[in-house]
XYZ file of C-alpha atoms in Angstrom:
317
model
C 49.504 -16.296 45.144
C 51.443 -14.774 42.258
C 50.075 -11.908 40.213
C 49.995 -14.140 37.144
C 48.043 -16.819 38.993
C 45.591 -14.252 40.380
C 44.985 -12.870 36.904
C 44.355 -16.353 35.595
C 41.724 -16.967 38.282
C 39.877 -13.689 37.894
C 40.037 -12.979 34.164
C 36.865 -13.611 32.136
C 36.797 -15.809 29.085
C 37.236 -13.655 25.972
C 34.242 -13.569 23.570
C 34.270 -16.037 20.705
C 35.758 -14.671 17.514
C 32.570 -15.495 15.606
C 30.425 -13.148 17.725
C 29.564 -9.861 15.989
C 28.135 -6.933 17.938
C 24.680 -5.843 16.823
C 24.516 -2.622 14.846
C 22.853 0.230 16.749
C 21.141 1.286 13.499
C 18.153 -0.559 12.007
C 16.399 0.105 8.706
C 13.147 -1.004 7.061
C 11.934 -0.414 3.477
C 8.189 0.044 2.914
C 6.233 0.633 -0.285
C 3.338 3.034 0.343
C 1.597 3.500 -3.010
C 0.662 1.811 -6.246
C 3.530 1.947 -8.745
C 2.254 2.782 -12.228
C 3.864 4.139 -15.375
C 4.554 7.865 -15.274
C 3.305 8.426 -11.712
C 5.567 8.729 -8.648
C 4.919 6.261 -5.844
C 6.330 6.779 -2.361
C 8.875 4.542 -0.625
C 9.503 4.973 3.090
C 12.847 4.227 4.733
C 12.302 3.931 8.479
C 15.495 4.399 10.489
C 16.064 3.689 14.182
C 19.434 4.833 15.490
C 20.388 3.798 19.026
C 23.935 4.976 18.435
C 25.410 8.483 18.321
C 24.268 11.354 16.133
C 26.213 11.478 12.873
C 26.500 14.681 10.912
C 26.631 12.860 7.582
C 25.888 9.342 6.371
C 25.516 8.012 2.837
C 22.228 6.543 1.669
C 23.134 4.018 -1.032
C 20.186 2.826 -3.148
C 20.051 0.053 -5.718
C 17.000 -0.796 -7.866
C 16.927 -4.246 -9.460
C 14.978 -4.366 -12.739
C 15.298 -8.126 -13.297
C 11.570 -8.667 -12.644
C 10.449 -5.424 -14.319
C 8.991 -5.232 -17.872
C 11.630 -5.944 -20.498
C 12.451 -3.219 -22.977
C 11.078 -0.443 -20.778
C 12.658 2.944 -20.261
C 13.737 2.163 -16.713
C 12.794 4.239 -13.695
C 13.324 7.642 -12.140
C 13.832 8.215 -8.410
C 13.539 11.311 -6.221
C 14.418 11.888 -2.586
C 13.574 14.370 0.138
C 16.163 15.793 2.466
C 15.162 15.794 6.154
C 12.798 18.667 7.082
C 12.346 19.542 3.408
C 9.168 19.217 1.338
C 10.896 19.598 -2.014
C 12.035 16.653 -4.131
C 15.458 16.193 -5.696
C 16.298 13.878 -8.572
C 18.593 10.969 -7.709
C 21.166 10.369 -10.423
C 21.021 6.669 -11.341
C 23.717 4.603 -13.016
C 24.964 1.027 -13.052
C 28.048 2.196 -11.133
C 26.215 2.205 -7.777
C 24.004 -0.817 -8.505
C 24.097 -4.417 -7.348
C 23.910 -6.701 -10.394
C 23.840 -6.320 -14.172
C 20.109 -5.520 -14.313
C 20.152 -2.776 -11.666
C 20.533 0.975 -11.386
C 21.682 2.819 -8.297
C 22.511 6.149 -6.743
C 23.599 7.735 -3.493
C 22.943 10.866 -1.447
C 23.868 12.144 2.009
C 21.820 12.997 5.101
C 22.474 13.565 8.802
C 21.670 10.582 11.041
C 19.653 11.664 14.070
C 19.357 9.654 17.262
C 16.159 7.673 17.694
C 13.523 7.139 15.024
C 13.507 9.057 11.761
C 12.090 8.658 8.266
C 13.529 9.122 4.789
C 11.120 9.475 1.881
C 11.679 8.470 -1.742
C 9.522 8.567 -4.871
C 9.877 5.942 -7.594
C 8.361 6.411 -11.057
C 8.287 3.395 -13.422
C 8.559 4.183 -17.116
C 6.918 0.999 -18.407
C 3.593 -0.764 -17.887
C 3.489 -4.347 -16.565
C 3.298 -7.001 -19.265
C 2.206 -9.776 -16.887
C 1.262 -10.258 -13.256
C 3.858 -10.261 -10.505
C 6.368 -7.835 -11.988
C 8.227 -5.637 -9.521
C 11.302 -3.543 -8.842
C 13.686 -4.762 -6.151
C 15.069 -2.206 -3.700
C 18.275 -2.368 -1.654
C 18.946 0.454 0.800
C 22.170 0.898 2.787
C 23.197 3.436 5.367
C 26.970 3.908 5.271
C 29.518 5.934 7.215
C 32.707 5.904 5.198
C 33.368 2.230 4.476
C 31.323 1.013 7.423
C 27.828 -0.320 6.630
C 25.493 0.809 9.416
C 22.344 -0.866 8.063
C 21.367 -2.844 4.976
C 17.790 -3.766 4.018
C 15.818 -5.002 1.016
C 12.318 -4.230 -0.222
C 10.089 -4.466 -3.282
C 7.991 -2.029 -5.293
C 5.275 -4.177 -6.938
C 4.055 -2.806 -10.266
C 0.291 -2.344 -10.288
C -1.656 -4.140 -12.997
C -4.936 -2.828 -11.599
C -5.401 0.367 -9.621
C -8.491 1.325 -7.631
C -9.047 4.931 -6.582
C -11.822 6.572 -4.585
C -12.930 9.341 -6.946
C -15.600 11.081 -4.866
C -17.675 10.576 -1.737
C -19.806 12.463 0.749
C -18.528 12.919 4.271
C -21.939 12.252 5.835
C -24.932 9.951 5.529
C -27.790 11.938 7.098
C -30.369 10.521 9.469
C -33.102 12.750 8.055
C -32.784 11.008 4.714
C -31.442 11.696 1.234
C -28.797 9.868 -0.768
C -25.054 10.223 -0.247
C -23.061 9.245 -3.339
C -19.670 7.556 -3.774
C -17.677 6.584 -6.840
C -14.581 4.477 -7.455
C -12.440 3.996 -10.540
C -10.735 0.777 -11.542
C -7.875 1.269 -13.998
C -5.967 -1.258 -16.072
C -2.384 0.013 -15.758
C -0.864 -2.949 -17.612
C -0.563 -4.114 -21.225
C -2.731 -7.164 -20.388
C -6.272 -7.424 -21.779
C -8.519 -8.508 -18.899
C -11.800 -10.005 -20.192
C -13.012 -10.610 -16.626
C -12.106 -8.482 -13.627
C -13.917 -9.263 -10.396
C -15.173 -6.194 -8.546
C -16.392 -6.399 -4.957
C -17.774 -3.890 -2.472
C -18.076 -4.149 1.305
C -19.969 -1.978 3.766
C -18.722 -1.899 7.337
C -18.139 0.159 10.440
C -15.125 2.443 10.288
C -12.021 0.372 10.962
C -8.983 2.245 9.660
C -6.641 1.114 6.895
C -6.008 -2.528 7.808
C -6.139 -5.170 5.021
C -9.652 -5.651 3.685
C -10.171 -9.215 4.922
C -9.279 -8.091 8.472
C -10.642 -4.559 8.313
C -14.233 -4.591 7.142
C -16.366 -5.780 10.059
C -20.140 -5.501 9.985
C -22.089 -3.736 12.707
C -25.740 -3.989 13.723
C -26.228 -0.401 12.519
C -25.276 -1.459 8.987
C -28.706 -3.061 8.545
C -30.236 0.424 8.914
C -28.487 1.619 5.751
C -29.902 1.331 2.248
C -27.235 0.855 -0.454
C -27.521 0.887 -4.247
C -25.093 0.716 -7.138
C -25.605 2.127 -10.614
C -25.975 -0.259 -13.532
C -26.148 0.809 -17.164
C -29.909 1.287 -16.890
C -30.758 2.249 -13.318
C -29.880 2.117 -9.622
C -30.020 -1.399 -8.158
C -30.417 -2.411 -4.501
C -27.555 -4.240 -2.802
C -28.177 -6.852 -0.111
C -26.312 -5.910 3.065
C -28.089 -8.366 5.373
C -26.589 -11.650 4.132
C -24.581 -13.462 6.797
C -21.355 -15.305 6.058
C -21.954 -19.056 5.576
C -21.365 -21.321 8.585
C -19.027 -23.495 6.539
C -17.210 -21.855 3.663
C -16.212 -23.782 0.531
C -12.470 -23.993 0.045
C -12.647 -21.932 -3.135
C -14.363 -18.983 -1.406
C -11.871 -16.235 -0.675
C -12.204 -14.286 2.572
C -12.570 -11.094 0.558
C -15.779 -12.442 -1.016
C -17.428 -13.219 2.330
C -19.869 -10.477 3.288
C -19.482 -8.609 -0.014
C -22.539 -6.553 -0.928
C -21.431 -6.506 -4.566
C -19.663 -9.248 -6.505
C -19.658 -8.628 -10.230
C -17.416 -8.909 -13.293
C -16.273 -6.302 -15.792
C -13.959 -6.399 -18.795
C -11.080 -3.950 -18.939
C -8.759 -3.557 -21.966
C -5.195 -2.234 -21.522
C -5.029 1.399 -20.466
C -8.790 1.684 -19.914
C -10.774 2.486 -16.777
C -14.277 2.036 -15.392
C -16.179 4.154 -12.890
C -18.441 2.385 -10.384
C -21.104 4.473 -8.595
C -22.778 3.770 -5.241
C -25.242 5.642 -3.056
C -26.203 5.190 0.606
C -29.299 6.297 2.525
C -30.075 5.918 6.232
C -33.420 4.364 7.185
C -35.833 6.247 9.436
C -34.997 4.037 12.436
C -31.197 4.444 12.357
C -29.923 4.213 15.975
C -28.939 7.354 17.862
C -25.327 8.136 18.690
C -22.131 8.506 16.685
C -21.539 5.893 13.990
C -18.838 5.846 11.345
C -18.930 3.655 8.271
C -16.753 2.729 5.345
C -17.522 1.649 1.796
C -14.677 -0.469 0.455
C -14.135 -1.362 -3.188
C -11.861 -4.067 -4.560
C -10.910 -5.151 -8.073
C -8.815 -8.169 -8.994
C -8.056 -10.362 -11.950
C -10.440 -13.315 -11.776
C -8.501 -16.407 -10.745
C -5.219 -14.537 -10.409
C -3.630 -14.867 -6.950
C -0.849 -12.368 -7.593
C -0.980 -9.346 -5.299
C 0.048 -7.112 -8.200
C -3.222 -7.913 -9.969
C -5.584 -6.451 -7.385
C -6.119 -3.145 -5.700
C -8.490 -1.743 -3.093
C -9.717 1.637 -1.924
C -12.251 3.008 0.530
C -14.487 5.983 1.300
C -15.277 6.765 4.933
C -18.379 8.535 6.198
C -20.192 9.488 9.408
C -23.920 9.098 10.033
C -25.110 12.514 11.187
């Protein structure tokens, strides 16, 4: 058999021209905080590099303001270099941006092998004028002209912001009240005549979403909970079971709530909500951790930018 014929028999079929090798670098963009006027909120860039170590790569960032408040003063952005706790300002201009309504900038970092994290801080300079406003984020990792990874994300602007203001670490078996307070802030220019506020009491369950996180426990019935009205402290019912069949208009976040009330909140104003918890004399022995969760949302508004939640954790000791 000739050499040419042998080669023809043994050679493999070349890959199709349309096949593109997968990049060894992946990137995700996560928003970590509420984004409110004048306060920096963190953005996490998670990087996974299965390729070689690179001494320098460019981090190209573009921030789309198409869905942000019109007539605002834009945004400011800071970044942290790896292994540094200090923040540096990122110079923004339309030169590095994608689209007419965007601003962008670029900085350089080394690209380690394996998993690594890059941290940003974004500060909006305008308050939301309606629900659903946000800032679009495009992040690219680039080596020269080669794009190693390209990912998009969103920084939703917070209309309402809930914060845990204070709370005791322990609810004591021997008795006495442990107090907790939350603030609900209207960070927008919208006048909310009716904001729904809810509270849930549950066993400690981490930071998962509220409708998946707050699970009751038999020990919960041995806790006495009150919230403070204008005139006095009022008992909250923590023994009500979820209905066997829920009406379609009942949201999962309302099921099992120990408090479901309404407050009005003008633009730029805030309200403080106070709770206190006491253990009954027959609280079971053993370690038990609980969590008081507080939620505020615009009544009837399904936009995620119009609600916020926070929690205070405690141990029964």
